[in-house]
Amino acid sequence: MQVQGCTGSIFPYDGGTCWGKSEWREVRTRPNPASACPKFEFIPGEISLTQSDGWTLQTSASKQELIGYPTAAKADGSGRISGTVIGGIRGLAVDFKVAWGNGHASHYYGDINPDGTITKGERDDIREAGAVDDNTTWRLNGALRCVA
């Protein structure tokens, strides 16, 4: 992972030096040599992903970036939360962070499969001590579009 030009912050626990909305430049690129598509983009509009812990996250997307105020809800209706998102497509991966309204934050990342799907993304919770791998995985509901 490479972090460039991080100043300011909308996320908790980073000391104000990283993940600033206007200057966040995290690049997580893990080349996918099997992909015939050199570049992917979101289909602009609403997107959703389903997590292994029973939560579904929904937010808006432009072609390369996630935008708006994501919400997450448990499938059984027992919980709902909203937050602020930053990030999007980085090379042949999706990499973004959410600052939740309850003061927690999450880092989501996943490789884009050759067909534009993401079937096993990972989520880390971000706490005062740093990122905590909580073994939660996620999949994108739908696929990304190939941009030749």
PDB file of C-alpha atoms in Angstrom:
ATOM      1  CA  MET A   1       0.000   0.000   0.000  1.00  0.00           C
ATOM      2  CA  GLN A   2       1.260   3.451  -0.830  1.00  0.00           C
ATOM      3  CA  VAL A   3      -0.004   6.637   0.777  1.00  0.00           C
ATOM      4  CA  GLN A   4       0.779   9.935  -0.904  1.00  0.00           C
ATOM      5  CA  GLY A   5      -0.075  13.494   0.018  1.00  0.00           C
ATOM      6  CA  CYS A   6      -2.283  12.821   3.026  1.00  0.00           C
ATOM      7  CA  THR A   7      -3.328  15.975   4.872  1.00  0.00           C
ATOM      8  CA  GLY A   8      -6.417  16.852   6.859  1.00  0.00           C
ATOM      9  CA  SER A   9      -8.896  14.255   7.984  1.00  0.00           C
ATOM     10  CA  ILE A  10     -12.509  13.233   8.122  1.00  0.00           C
ATOM     11  CA  PHE A  11     -11.677   9.898   9.718  1.00  0.00           C
ATOM     12  CA  PRO A  12     -11.122   9.084  13.377  1.00  0.00           C
ATOM     13  CA  TYR A  13      -7.835   7.792  14.789  1.00  0.00           C
ATOM     14  CA  ASP A  14      -5.462   9.016  12.114  1.00  0.00           C
ATOM     15  CA  GLY A  15      -3.929  11.967  13.918  1.00  0.00           C
ATOM     16  CA  GLY A  16      -5.068  14.347  11.183  1.00  0.00           C
ATOM     17  CA  THR A  17      -2.304  13.277   8.811  1.00  0.00           C
ATOM     18  CA  CYS A  18      -3.981  10.818   6.498  1.00  0.00           C
ATOM     19  CA  TRP A  19      -7.268  10.030   4.726  1.00  0.00           C
ATOM     20  CA  GLY A  20      -8.144  13.681   4.177  1.00  0.00           C
ATOM     21  CA  LYS A  21     -11.082  13.846   1.791  1.00  0.00           C
ATOM     22  CA  SER A  22      -9.580  16.310  -0.649  1.00  0.00           C
ATOM     23  CA  GLU A  23      -6.046  14.958  -0.766  1.00  0.00           C
ATOM     24  CA  TRP A  24      -6.356  11.249  -0.025  1.00  0.00           C
ATOM     25  CA  ARG A  25      -4.148   9.307  -2.390  1.00  0.00           C
ATOM     26  CA  GLU A  26      -4.036   5.679  -1.393  1.00  0.00           C
ATOM     27  CA  VAL A  27      -3.204   3.285  -4.165  1.00  0.00           C
ATOM     28  CA  ARG A  28      -3.702  -0.422  -3.664  1.00  0.00           C
ATOM     29  CA  THR A  29      -2.850  -2.089  -6.911  1.00  0.00           C
ATOM     30  CA  ARG A  30      -2.524  -5.823  -7.187  1.00  0.00           C
ATOM     31  CA  PRO A  31      -2.327  -6.510 -10.912  1.00  0.00           C
ATOM     32  CA  ASN A  32      -4.744  -9.106 -12.216  1.00  0.00           C
ATOM     33  CA  PRO A  33      -2.897 -10.623 -15.194  1.00  0.00           C
ATOM     34  CA  ALA A  34      -5.925 -12.761 -16.128  1.00  0.00           C
ATOM     35  CA  SER A  35      -8.008  -9.661 -16.837  1.00  0.00           C
ATOM     36  CA  ALA A  36      -8.408  -8.738 -20.486  1.00  0.00           C
ATOM     37  CA  CYS A  37      -9.824  -5.399 -19.349  1.00  0.00           C
ATOM     38  CA  PRO A  38      -7.210  -2.716 -18.617  1.00  0.00           C
ATOM     39  CA  LYS A  39      -9.579  -0.465 -16.652  1.00  0.00           C
ATOM     40  CA  PHE A  40     -12.911  -0.762 -14.849  1.00  0.00           C
ATOM     41  CA  GLU A  41     -15.427   1.805 -13.670  1.00  0.00           C
ATOM     42  CA  PHE A  42     -18.568   1.831 -11.556  1.00  0.00           C
ATOM     43  CA  ILE A  43     -21.876   2.104 -13.347  1.00  0.00           C
ATOM     44  CA  PRO A  44     -22.869   5.529 -11.953  1.00  0.00           C
ATOM     45  CA  GLY A  45     -25.725   5.435  -9.468  1.00  0.00           C
ATOM     46  CA  GLU A  46     -26.434   3.299  -6.433  1.00  0.00           C
ATOM     47  CA  ILE A  47     -24.201   0.343  -5.592  1.00  0.00           C
ATOM     48  CA  SER A  48     -24.377  -2.188  -2.801  1.00  0.00           C
ATOM     49  CA  LEU A  49     -22.183  -4.818  -1.264  1.00  0.00           C
ATOM     50  CA  THR A  50     -23.018  -7.683   1.062  1.00  0.00           C
ATOM     51  CA  GLN A  51     -20.766  -8.465   4.013  1.00  0.00           C
ATOM     52  CA  SER A  52     -20.151 -11.866   5.600  1.00  0.00           C
ATOM     53  CA  ASP A  53     -21.325 -10.505   8.969  1.00  0.00           C
ATOM     54  CA  GLY A  54     -24.890  -9.948   7.719  1.00  0.00           C
ATOM     55  CA  TRP A  55     -24.651  -6.228   6.903  1.00  0.00           C
ATOM     56  CA  THR A  56     -25.354  -4.683   3.483  1.00  0.00           C
ATOM     57  CA  LEU A  57     -23.699  -1.387   2.568  1.00  0.00           C
ATOM     58  CA  GLN A  58     -25.261   0.973   0.018  1.00  0.00           C
ATOM     59  CA  THR A  59     -23.805   4.161  -1.429  1.00  0.00           C
ATOM     60  CA  SER A  60     -23.564   6.132  -4.657  1.00  0.00           C
ATOM     61  CA  ALA A  61     -20.808   5.976  -7.242  1.00  0.00           C
ATOM     62  CA  SER A  62     -19.466   8.075 -10.059  1.00  0.00           C
ATOM     63  CA  LYS A  63     -17.310   6.335 -12.661  1.00  0.00           C
ATOM     64  CA  GLN A  64     -14.188   5.952 -10.486  1.00  0.00           C
ATOM     65  CA  GLU A  65     -15.167   7.180  -7.016  1.00  0.00           C
ATOM     66  CA  LEU A  66     -17.673   6.288  -4.346  1.00  0.00           C
ATOM     67  CA  ILE A  67     -19.620   9.365  -3.306  1.00  0.00           C
ATOM     68  CA  GLY A  68     -22.318  10.418  -0.914  1.00  0.00           C
ATOM     69  CA  TYR A  69     -23.270   9.115   2.470  1.00  0.00           C
ATOM     70  CA  PRO A  70     -23.282   5.331   2.709  1.00  0.00           C
ATOM     71  CA  THR A  71     -25.730   3.434   4.848  1.00  0.00           C
ATOM     72  CA  ALA A  72     -25.364  -0.061   6.212  1.00  0.00           C
ATOM     73  CA  ALA A  73     -28.169  -2.233   7.503  1.00  0.00           C
ATOM     74  CA  LYS A  74     -28.379  -5.739   8.943  1.00  0.00           C
ATOM     75  CA  ALA A  75     -30.380  -8.207   6.901  1.00  0.00           C
ATOM     76  CA  ASP A  76     -32.536  -9.036   9.926  1.00  0.00           C
ATOM     77  CA  GLY A  77     -33.433  -5.360  10.445  1.00  0.00           C
ATOM     78  CA  SER A  78     -31.707  -5.131  13.834  1.00  0.00           C
ATOM     79  CA  GLY A  79     -29.313  -2.327  12.939  1.00  0.00           C
ATOM     80  CA  ARG A  80     -28.752   0.660  10.648  1.00  0.00           C
ATOM     81  CA  ILE A  81     -25.932   3.206  10.459  1.00  0.00           C
ATOM     82  CA  SER A  82     -24.727   5.920   8.070  1.00  0.00           C
ATOM     83  CA  GLY A  83     -21.411   7.622   7.443  1.00  0.00           C
ATOM     84  CA  THR A  84     -19.075   9.323   4.979  1.00  0.00           C
ATOM     85  CA  VAL A  85     -17.173   7.493   2.227  1.00  0.00           C
ATOM     86  CA  ILE A  86     -13.926   8.204   0.401  1.00  0.00           C
ATOM     87  CA  GLY A  87     -12.144   6.110  -2.203  1.00  0.00           C
ATOM     88  CA  GLY A  88     -13.000   4.054  -5.234  1.00  0.00           C
ATOM     89  CA  ILE A  89     -11.294   2.133  -8.008  1.00  0.00           C
ATOM     90  CA  ARG A  90      -7.506   2.045  -7.748  1.00  0.00           C
ATOM     91  CA  GLY A  91      -5.931   0.150 -10.626  1.00  0.00           C
ATOM     92  CA  LEU A  92      -7.530  -3.299 -10.693  1.00  0.00           C
ATOM     93  CA  ALA A  93      -8.826  -3.043  -7.131  1.00  0.00           C
ATOM     94  CA  VAL A  94     -11.498  -1.209  -5.168  1.00  0.00           C
ATOM     95  CA  ASP A  95     -10.194   0.553  -2.067  1.00  0.00           C
ATOM     96  CA  PHE A  96     -12.287   2.829   0.139  1.00  0.00           C
ATOM     97  CA  LYS A  97     -12.897   3.926   3.717  1.00  0.00           C
ATOM     98  CA  VAL A  98     -16.069   4.766   5.604  1.00  0.00           C
ATOM     99  CA  ALA A  99     -16.219   6.990   8.689  1.00  0.00           C
ATOM    100  CA  TRP A 100     -19.362   5.777  10.463  1.00  0.00           C
ATOM    101  CA  GLY A 101     -21.693   8.037  12.428  1.00  0.00           C
ATOM    102  CA  ASN A 102     -20.952   6.107  15.633  1.00  0.00           C
ATOM    103  CA  GLY A 103     -17.276   7.173  15.579  1.00  0.00           C
ATOM    104  CA  HIS A 104     -15.914   3.935  14.108  1.00  0.00           C
ATOM    105  CA  ALA A 105     -14.319   3.613  10.681  1.00  0.00           C
ATOM    106  CA  SER A 106     -13.852   0.752   8.224  1.00  0.00           C
ATOM    107  CA  HIS A 107     -11.408   0.136   5.386  1.00  0.00           C
ATOM    108  CA  TYR A 108     -12.728  -1.923   2.466  1.00  0.00           C
ATOM    109  CA  TYR A 109     -10.568  -3.334  -0.318  1.00  0.00           C
ATOM    110  CA  GLY A 110     -10.853  -6.059  -2.925  1.00  0.00           C
ATOM    111  CA  ASP A 111      -9.411  -7.203  -6.212  1.00  0.00           C
ATOM    112  CA  ILE A 112     -11.543  -6.865  -9.320  1.00  0.00           C
ATOM    113  CA  ASN A 113     -12.066 -10.220 -11.029  1.00  0.00           C
ATOM    114  CA  PRO A 114     -11.578 -10.432 -14.825  1.00  0.00           C
ATOM    115  CA  ASP A 115     -15.373 -10.304 -15.304  1.00  0.00           C
ATOM    116  CA  GLY A 116     -15.702  -7.079 -13.260  1.00  0.00           C
ATOM    117  CA  THR A 117     -17.049  -8.701 -10.106  1.00  0.00           C
ATOM    118  CA  ILE A 118     -15.608  -8.554  -6.618  1.00  0.00           C
ATOM    119  CA  THR A 119     -16.404 -11.778  -4.816  1.00  0.00           C
ATOM    120  CA  LYS A 120     -14.058 -11.703  -1.840  1.00  0.00           C
ATOM    121  CA  GLY A 121     -13.192  -8.221  -0.656  1.00  0.00           C
ATOM    122  CA  GLU A 122     -11.868  -7.643   2.838  1.00  0.00           C
ATOM    123  CA  ARG A 123     -12.836  -5.172   5.545  1.00  0.00           C
ATOM    124  CA  ASP A 124     -10.674  -3.922   8.383  1.00  0.00           C
ATOM    125  CA  ASP A 125     -12.058  -1.961  11.295  1.00  0.00           C
ATOM    126  CA  ILE A 126     -10.018   1.107  12.168  1.00  0.00           C
ATOM    127  CA  ARG A 127      -9.518   1.825  15.838  1.00  0.00           C
ATOM    128  CA  GLU A 128      -7.226   4.001  17.947  1.00  0.00           C
ATOM    129  CA  ALA A 129      -4.559   1.309  17.858  1.00  0.00           C
ATOM    130  CA  GLY A 130      -4.723   1.137  14.052  1.00  0.00           C
ATOM    131  CA  ALA A 131      -6.369  -1.208  11.589  1.00  0.00           C
ATOM    132  CA  VAL A 132      -7.834  -4.398  13.003  1.00  0.00           C
ATOM    133  CA  ASP A 133      -8.462  -7.309  10.642  1.00  0.00           C
ATOM    134  CA  ASP A 134     -11.860  -8.547  11.740  1.00  0.00           C
ATOM    135  CA  ASN A 135     -12.071 -11.347   9.123  1.00  0.00           C
ATOM    136  CA  THR A 136     -15.155  -9.797   7.524  1.00  0.00           C
ATOM    137  CA  THR A 137     -15.357 -10.325   3.773  1.00  0.00           C
ATOM    138  CA  TRP A 138     -17.685  -8.720   1.236  1.00  0.00           C
ATOM    139  CA  ARG A 139     -18.881  -9.052  -2.335  1.00  0.00           C
ATOM    140  CA  LEU A 140     -20.081  -6.411  -4.742  1.00  0.00           C
ATOM    141  CA  ASN A 141     -23.716  -6.904  -5.770  1.00  0.00           C
ATOM    142  CA  GLY A 142     -23.405  -6.564  -9.522  1.00  0.00           C
ATOM    143  CA  ALA A 143     -20.339  -5.916 -11.634  1.00  0.00           C
ATOM    144  CA  LEU A 144     -18.115  -3.082 -12.744  1.00  0.00           C
ATOM    145  CA  ARG A 145     -18.014  -1.957 -16.360  1.00  0.00           C
ATOM    146  CA  CYS A 146     -14.936  -2.478 -18.541  1.00  0.00           C
ATOM    147  CA  VAL A 147     -13.519   0.708 -20.075  1.00  0.00           C
ATOM    148  CA  ALA A 148     -11.262  -0.144 -22.997  1.00  0.00           C
TER     149      ALA A 148
END
